[in-house]
CSV table of C-alpha atoms in Angstrom, one decimal:
chain,number,residue,atom,x,y,z
A,1,ALA,CA,19.6,-20.9,16.7
A,2,ASP,CA,18.8,-18.0,19.0
A,3,ILE,CA,21.1,-15.7,17.0
A,4,GLY,CA,19.2,-16.8,13.8
A,5,ILE,CA,15.9,-15.9,15.4
A,6,VAL,CA,17.1,-12.5,16.5
A,7,GLU,CA,18.4,-11.8,13.0
A,8,LEU,CA,15.1,-12.9,11.5
A,9,VAL,CA,13.1,-10.7,13.8
A,10,ASP,CA,15.4,-7.8,13.1
A,11,ARG,CA,14.9,-8.1,9.3
A,12,GLU,CA,11.2,-8.5,9.6
A,13,LYS,CA,10.6,-6.0,12.5
A,14,ASP,CA,8.9,-3.4,10.4
A,15,LYS,CA,6.4,-6.0,9.0
A,16,PHE,CA,5.7,-7.2,12.5
A,17,LEU,CA,5.3,-3.6,13.7
A,18,LEU,CA,2.7,-2.9,11.0
A,19,ASP,CA,0.9,-6.2,11.6
A,20,GLU,CA,0.6,-5.2,15.3
A,21,LEU,CA,-0.6,-1.7,14.3
A,22,PHE,CA,-3.3,-3.3,12.1
A,23,ARG,CA,-4.4,-5.6,15.0
A,24,HIS,CA,-4.4,-2.6,17.4
A,25,GLU,CA,-6.1,0.0,15.2
A,26,VAL,CA,-8.3,-2.2,13.0
A,27,LEU,CA,-9.1,-5.7,14.2
A,28,GLU,CA,-9.6,-4.7,17.9
A,29,LYS,CA,-11.8,-1.7,17.0
A,30,ALA,CA,-13.9,-3.2,14.3
A,31,LYS,CA,-16.7,-4.8,16.3
A,32,VAL,CA,-20.0,-6.3,15.1
A,33,THR,CA,-22.9,-6.6,17.5
A,34,ASP,CA,-25.8,-9.1,17.5
A,35,ALA,CA,-28.1,-6.2,16.9
A,36,GLN,CA,-26.2,-5.2,13.8
A,37,VAL,CA,-26.5,-8.8,12.5
A,38,ARG,CA,-30.3,-8.8,13.1
A,39,GLU,CA,-30.7,-5.4,11.4
A,40,ALA,CA,-28.6,-6.6,8.4
A,41,TYR,CA,-30.9,-9.7,8.2
A,42,THR,CA,-33.9,-7.5,7.4
A,43,ARG,CA,-32.1,-6.4,4.2
A,44,TRP,CA,-29.9,-9.4,3.6
A,45,PHE,CA,-32.0,-10.8,0.7
A,46,ASP,CA,-32.2,-7.4,-1.2
A,47,ARG,CA,-30.0,-7.1,-4.3
A,48,VAL,CA,-29.4,-3.6,-5.7
A,49,HIS,CA,-27.6,-2.7,-8.9
A,50,PRO,CA,-26.5,1.0,-8.7
A,51,LEU,CA,-24.8,3.4,-11.0
A,52,HIS,CA,-22.7,6.2,-9.5
A,53,ILE,CA,-20.9,9.4,-10.1
A,54,VAL,CA,-18.1,10.5,-7.7
A,55,VAL,CA,-16.6,14.0,-7.8
A,56,PRO,CA,-14.2,15.8,-5.5
A,57,THR,CA,-16.5,18.6,-4.3
A,58,ARG,CA,-20.0,19.1,-3.0
A,59,ALA,CA,-20.5,22.1,-5.3
A,60,GLU,CA,-19.7,19.9,-8.4
A,61,ALA,CA,-22.0,17.2,-7.1
A,62,ASP,CA,-24.8,19.7,-6.6
A,63,SER,CA,-24.3,21.1,-10.1
A,64,LEU,CA,-24.5,17.6,-11.6
A,65,LEU,CA,-27.6,16.8,-9.6
A,66,ASP,CA,-29.3,19.9,-11.0
A,67,GLN,CA,-28.4,18.8,-14.5
A,68,LEU,CA,-29.9,15.4,-13.8
A,69,LYS,CA,-33.1,16.9,-12.5
A,70,ALA,CA,-33.3,19.0,-15.7
A,71,GLY,CA,-33.2,15.8,-17.8
A,72,ALA,CA,-29.4,15.1,-18.4
A,73,ASP,CA,-28.4,11.5,-18.9
A,74,PHE,CA,-26.8,9.9,-15.9
A,75,GLY,CA,-24.4,7.8,-18.0
A,76,ASP,CA,-23.2,10.7,-20.0
A,77,LEU,CA,-22.5,12.8,-16.9
A,78,ALA,CA,-20.7,9.8,-15.3
A,79,GLU,CA,-18.5,9.3,-18.3
A,80,ALA,CA,-17.6,13.0,-18.5
A,81,HIS,CA,-17.2,13.9,-14.8
A,82,SER,CA,-16.8,10.9,-12.5
A,83,ARG,CA,-13.3,10.4,-11.0
A,84,ASP,CA,-13.9,6.6,-10.7
A,85,HIS,CA,-12.4,5.7,-14.1
A,86,SER,CA,-13.3,2.0,-13.6
A,87,THR,CA,-17.0,2.8,-13.7
A,88,SER,CA,-17.1,6.0,-15.7
A,89,VAL,CA,-16.3,4.2,-18.9
A,90,ARG,CA,-19.5,2.2,-18.4
A,91,GLY,CA,-21.6,5.3,-17.6
A,92,GLY,CA,-21.1,4.9,-13.9
A,93,ASP,CA,-22.1,1.2,-13.8
A,94,PHE,CA,-20.5,-0.9,-11.1
A,95,GLY,CA,-21.2,-3.9,-13.3
A,96,ARG,CA,-22.9,-6.0,-10.6
A,97,GLU,CA,-25.5,-6.1,-7.8
A,98,PHE,CA,-24.7,-5.5,-4.2
A,99,GLN,CA,-26.0,-7.0,-1.0
A,100,TRP,CA,-26.1,-5.3,2.4
A,101,GLY,CA,-22.7,-5.1,4.0
A,102,GLU,CA,-20.6,-4.6,0.9
A,103,LEU,CA,-20.7,-0.8,0.6
A,104,VAL,CA,-19.3,1.9,2.8
A,105,GLU,CA,-21.5,4.2,4.8
A,106,PRO,CA,-23.3,6.5,4.1
A,107,LEU,CA,-23.2,5.2,0.5
A,108,GLN,CA,-24.8,1.9,1.5
A,109,THR,CA,-27.8,3.4,3.3
A,110,LEU,CA,-28.5,5.7,0.3
A,111,VAL,CA,-28.2,2.8,-2.2
A,112,PHE,CA,-30.6,0.6,-0.3
A,113,SER,CA,-33.1,3.4,0.3
A,114,LEU,CA,-33.7,4.3,-3.3
A,115,LYS,CA,-36.2,2.8,-5.7
A,116,GLU,CA,-35.4,1.4,-9.2
A,117,GLY,CA,-34.7,4.3,-11.5
A,118,GLU,CA,-34.5,6.8,-8.7
A,119,VAL,CA,-31.5,9.2,-8.3
A,120,GLY,CA,-30.2,10.2,-4.9
A,121,GLY,CA,-27.3,12.0,-3.2
A,122,PRO,CA,-25.0,13.6,-2.9
A,123,VAL,CA,-23.3,11.8,0.0
A,124,ARG,CA,-19.7,11.9,1.0
A,125,THR,CA,-17.2,9.1,1.5
A,126,ASP,CA,-13.4,9.2,1.6
A,127,PHE,CA,-13.5,8.8,-2.2
A,128,GLY,CA,-15.5,12.0,-2.8
A,129,TRP,CA,-19.1,13.1,-3.3
A,130,HIS,CA,-21.4,10.4,-4.8
A,131,LEU,CA,-24.6,10.6,-6.8
A,132,ILE,CA,-26.5,7.3,-7.2
A,133,LYS,CA,-29.0,6.0,-9.7
A,134,ILE,CA,-30.6,2.6,-9.2
A,135,LYS,CA,-30.5,0.4,-12.3
A,136,SER,CA,-32.4,-2.4,-10.8
A,137,ARG,CA,-33.3,-4.0,-7.5
A,138,ARG,CA,-34.9,-7.3,-6.5
A,139,LYS,CA,-35.3,-9.8,-3.6
A,140,ILE,CA,-34.0,-13.3,-3.5
A,141,ASP,CA,-35.5,-16.2,-1.6
A,142,SER,CA,-35.0,-15.8,2.1
A,143,LEU,CA,-33.7,-18.2,4.7
A,144,PRO,CA,-34.1,-18.3,8.5
A,145,LEU,CA,-31.8,-16.1,10.5
A,146,ASP,CA,-29.9,-19.0,12.1
A,147,LYS,CA,-29.0,-20.3,8.6
A,148,VAL,CA,-27.4,-17.1,7.5
A,149,TRP,CA,-26.1,-15.7,10.8
A,150,THR,CA,-22.4,-16.6,10.2
A,151,PRO,CA,-22.2,-15.2,6.6
A,152,ILE,CA,-23.9,-12.0,7.7
A,153,GLU,CA,-21.6,-11.6,10.7
A,154,ASN,CA,-18.5,-12.3,8.5
A,155,THR,CA,-19.6,-9.8,5.9
A,156,LEU,CA,-20.2,-7.2,8.5
A,157,LYS,CA,-16.9,-7.8,10.1
A,158,ARG,CA,-15.1,-7.4,6.8
A,159,ARG,CA,-16.9,-4.1,6.1
A,160,ALA,CA,-16.3,-2.9,9.7
A,161,GLN,CA,-12.6,-3.6,9.3
A,162,GLU,CA,-12.5,-1.8,5.9
A,163,GLU,CA,-14.3,1.2,7.4
A,164,ARG,CA,-12.0,1.2,10.4
A,165,ARG,CA,-8.9,1.0,8.1
A,166,LEU,CA,-10.2,4.0,6.1
A,167,GLN,CA,-10.8,5.9,9.3
A,168,GLN,CA,-7.3,5.1,10.4
A,169,LEU,CA,-5.9,6.4,7.2
A,170,HIS,CA,-8.1,9.5,7.4
A,171,ASP,CA,-6.9,10.2,10.9
A,172,LEU,CA,-3.3,9.6,9.9
A,173,ARG,CA,-3.7,12.0,7.0
A,174,GLU,CA,-5.1,14.7,9.3
A,175,HIS,CA,-2.2,14.4,11.7
A,176,ALA,CA,0.6,14.0,9.1
A,177,ASN,CA,1.1,17.7,9.0
A,178,ILE,CA,2.2,17.7,5.3
A,179,GLN,CA,3.5,21.1,4.3
A,180,LEU,CA,4.7,22.1,0.8
A,181,ASP,CA,7.8,24.2,0.5
A,182,SER,CA,7.1,27.3,-1.7
A,183,SER,CA,10.5,27.2,-3.4
A,184,GLY,CA,10.3,23.4,-4.1
A,185,TRP,CA,6.7,23.8,-5.4
A,186,SER,CA,7.8,26.6,-7.7
A,187,THR,CA,10.5,24.3,-9.1
A,188,LEU,CA,8.0,21.6,-9.7
A,189,ARG,CA,5.6,23.9,-11.6
A,190,ARG,CA,8.6,25.2,-13.7
A,191,LEU,CA,9.5,21.7,-14.7
A,192,ASN,CA,5.9,21.0,-15.5
A,193,ALA,CA,5.7,24.0,-17.8
A,194,MET,CA,8.9,22.8,-19.5
A,195,ALA,CA,7.3,19.4,-20.1
A,196,ASP,CA,4.1,20.9,-21.4
A,197,GLY,CA,6.1,23.1,-23.7
A,198,ASP,CA,7.8,20.1,-25.4
A,199,THR,CA,6.3,20.2,-28.9
A,200,SER,CA,7.9,16.9,-29.9
A,201,PHE,CA,5.1,15.1,-28.1
A,202,PRO,CA,1.7,14.7,-29.7
A,203,ALA,CA,-1.3,16.6,-28.4
A,204,GLY,CA,-2.7,15.1,-25.3
A,205,ALA,CA,0.5,13.3,-24.3
A,206,HIS,CA,2.2,14.1,-21.0
A,207,PRO,CA,6.0,13.9,-21.2
A,208,ALA,CA,8.0,13.2,-18.1
A,209,LEU,CA,9.1,16.0,-15.8
A,210,PRO,CA,12.6,16.8,-16.9
A,211,VAL,CA,14.2,16.4,-13.5
A,212,ASP,CA,17.6,15.5,-14.9
A,213,SER,CA,17.9,19.0,-16.3
A,214,LEU,CA,18.3,20.2,-12.7
A,215,ASP,CA,21.6,20.6,-10.9
A,216,ALA,CA,22.3,18.5,-7.8
A,217,SER,CA,21.4,21.2,-5.3
A,218,THR,CA,18.1,21.9,-6.9
A,219,LYS,CA,17.3,18.2,-7.1
A,220,ASP,CA,17.9,18.1,-3.3
A,221,GLN,CA,15.7,21.1,-2.7
A,222,THR,CA,12.9,20.4,-0.1
A,223,PHE,CA,9.5,19.9,-1.8
A,224,ALA,CA,7.5,18.9,1.3
A,225,THR,CA,7.8,17.9,4.9
A,226,TYR,CA,5.6,15.4,6.8
A,227,GLY,CA,5.3,13.7,10.2
A,228,ASN,CA,8.0,14.3,12.8
A,229,ASP,CA,10.9,14.8,10.5
A,230,GLY,CA,10.0,13.4,7.1
A,231,ARG,CA,11.2,15.2,4.0
A,232,VAL,CA,10.5,14.8,0.3
A,233,THR,CA,13.0,16.4,-2.2
A,234,VAL,CA,12.2,17.8,-5.6
A,235,GLU,CA,13.9,14.9,-7.3
A,236,GLN,CA,11.9,12.3,-5.2
A,237,ILE,CA,8.5,13.9,-6.1
A,238,CYS,CA,9.4,14.3,-9.8
A,239,ARG,CA,10.5,10.7,-10.1
A,240,ARG,CA,7.5,9.4,-8.3
A,241,ILE,CA,5.2,11.4,-10.5
A,242,ASN,CA,7.0,10.3,-13.6
A,243,SER,CA,6.5,6.6,-12.5
A,244,ARG,CA,2.7,7.0,-12.5
A,245,ALA,CA,0.4,6.6,-15.5
A,246,THR,CA,-0.5,10.0,-16.9
A,247,ASN,CA,-4.2,9.8,-15.8
A,248,THR,CA,-3.2,9.1,-12.2
A,249,ARG,CA,-0.6,11.9,-11.8
A,250,PRO,CA,-1.5,14.8,-9.5
A,251,ASP,CA,-2.2,18.3,-10.8
A,252,VAL,CA,1.0,20.2,-9.9
A,253,ASN,CA,-1.0,23.4,-9.3
A,254,ASP,CA,-3.4,21.7,-6.9
A,255,GLU,CA,-2.1,21.8,-3.3
A,256,ASP,CA,-4.6,19.2,-2.0
A,257,GLN,CA,-3.7,16.7,-4.7
A,258,LEU,CA,0.0,17.2,-4.1
A,259,LYS,CA,-0.4,16.7,-0.3
A,260,GLU,CA,-2.4,13.6,-0.9
A,261,PHE,CA,0.3,12.3,-3.3
A,262,VAL,CA,3.0,13.0,-0.7
A,263,PHE,CA,0.9,11.2,1.9
A,264,GLN,CA,0.5,8.1,-0.3
A,265,MET,CA,4.2,7.9,-1.3
A,266,ASN,CA,5.2,8.1,2.4
A,267,LEU,CA,2.4,6.0,3.9
A,268,PHE,CA,4.7,3.3,5.2
A,269,ASP,CA,6.9,5.8,7.1
A,270,LEU,CA,3.8,7.4,8.6
A,271,LEU,CA,2.3,4.1,9.7
A,272,ARG,CA,5.6,3.1,11.2
A,273,GLU,CA,5.7,6.4,13.1
A,274,GLN,CA,2.2,5.9,14.4
A,275,ALA,CA,3.0,2.4,15.6
A,276,LEU,CA,6.1,3.7,17.4
A,277,SER,CA,4.1,6.5,19.0
A,278,LEU,CA,1.7,3.8,20.4
A,279,GLN,CA,4.7,1.9,21.7
A,280,LEU,CA,3.7,-1.2,19.8
A,281,ASP,CA,7.4,-2.0,19.3
A,282,GLN,CA,7.4,-3.1,22.9
């Protein structure tokens, strides 16, 4: 029986390690105070239905805000420019109302400070730069604080945990030290040019990167390094890009997008490395 337990733990040790990292970095650091519950209570019965546009840069957000001030339609700009494809197809509409505690900061404070029909922003989150327009807002019937204390506290805890998780990923990304190899990157761009030049595909289609056209040594060429000793080959990055839907593939000429792609595809290794650095395996 003891041998069976040891074998089980050995098979599941990475899962246990990441669970311990989540407890250490998220659950223990996502605290909610009584004062926060009381503050949330003052807004708890507000319901706000926002529209949003999210873009990668402040400059693009400022340009769109200028267009909105000049009379441009918010929905048209969201459809044309927002990187949130789940809402851009509806003119930036989330499709529902929100209550306090559901949105990340500083997006939440902006949304609940605006009047119906008002446009605000830009504010930045880990998703990009946001512009907001309020479609509608209302108040529902209120209840005494003691009747809603537990649901408010639970909602705030979930939001605090999500924000802490995003902060953990942000910090991990900052310390991942992802570096693109110039030769490997050049090979990727060359393959992309070959794919774009394939006239057998209809206009607007994105054929797969022809990685199988490379010899073995070029496939094994370093594309990127990360963490302590992590390495991504040209073949690995190409096959991962090819596995993605065309509208979610990174721009092979954009260094930031490629670094983010490398980060996401090696997130498990980086989390494991972080857990070991904190000696959570002990």
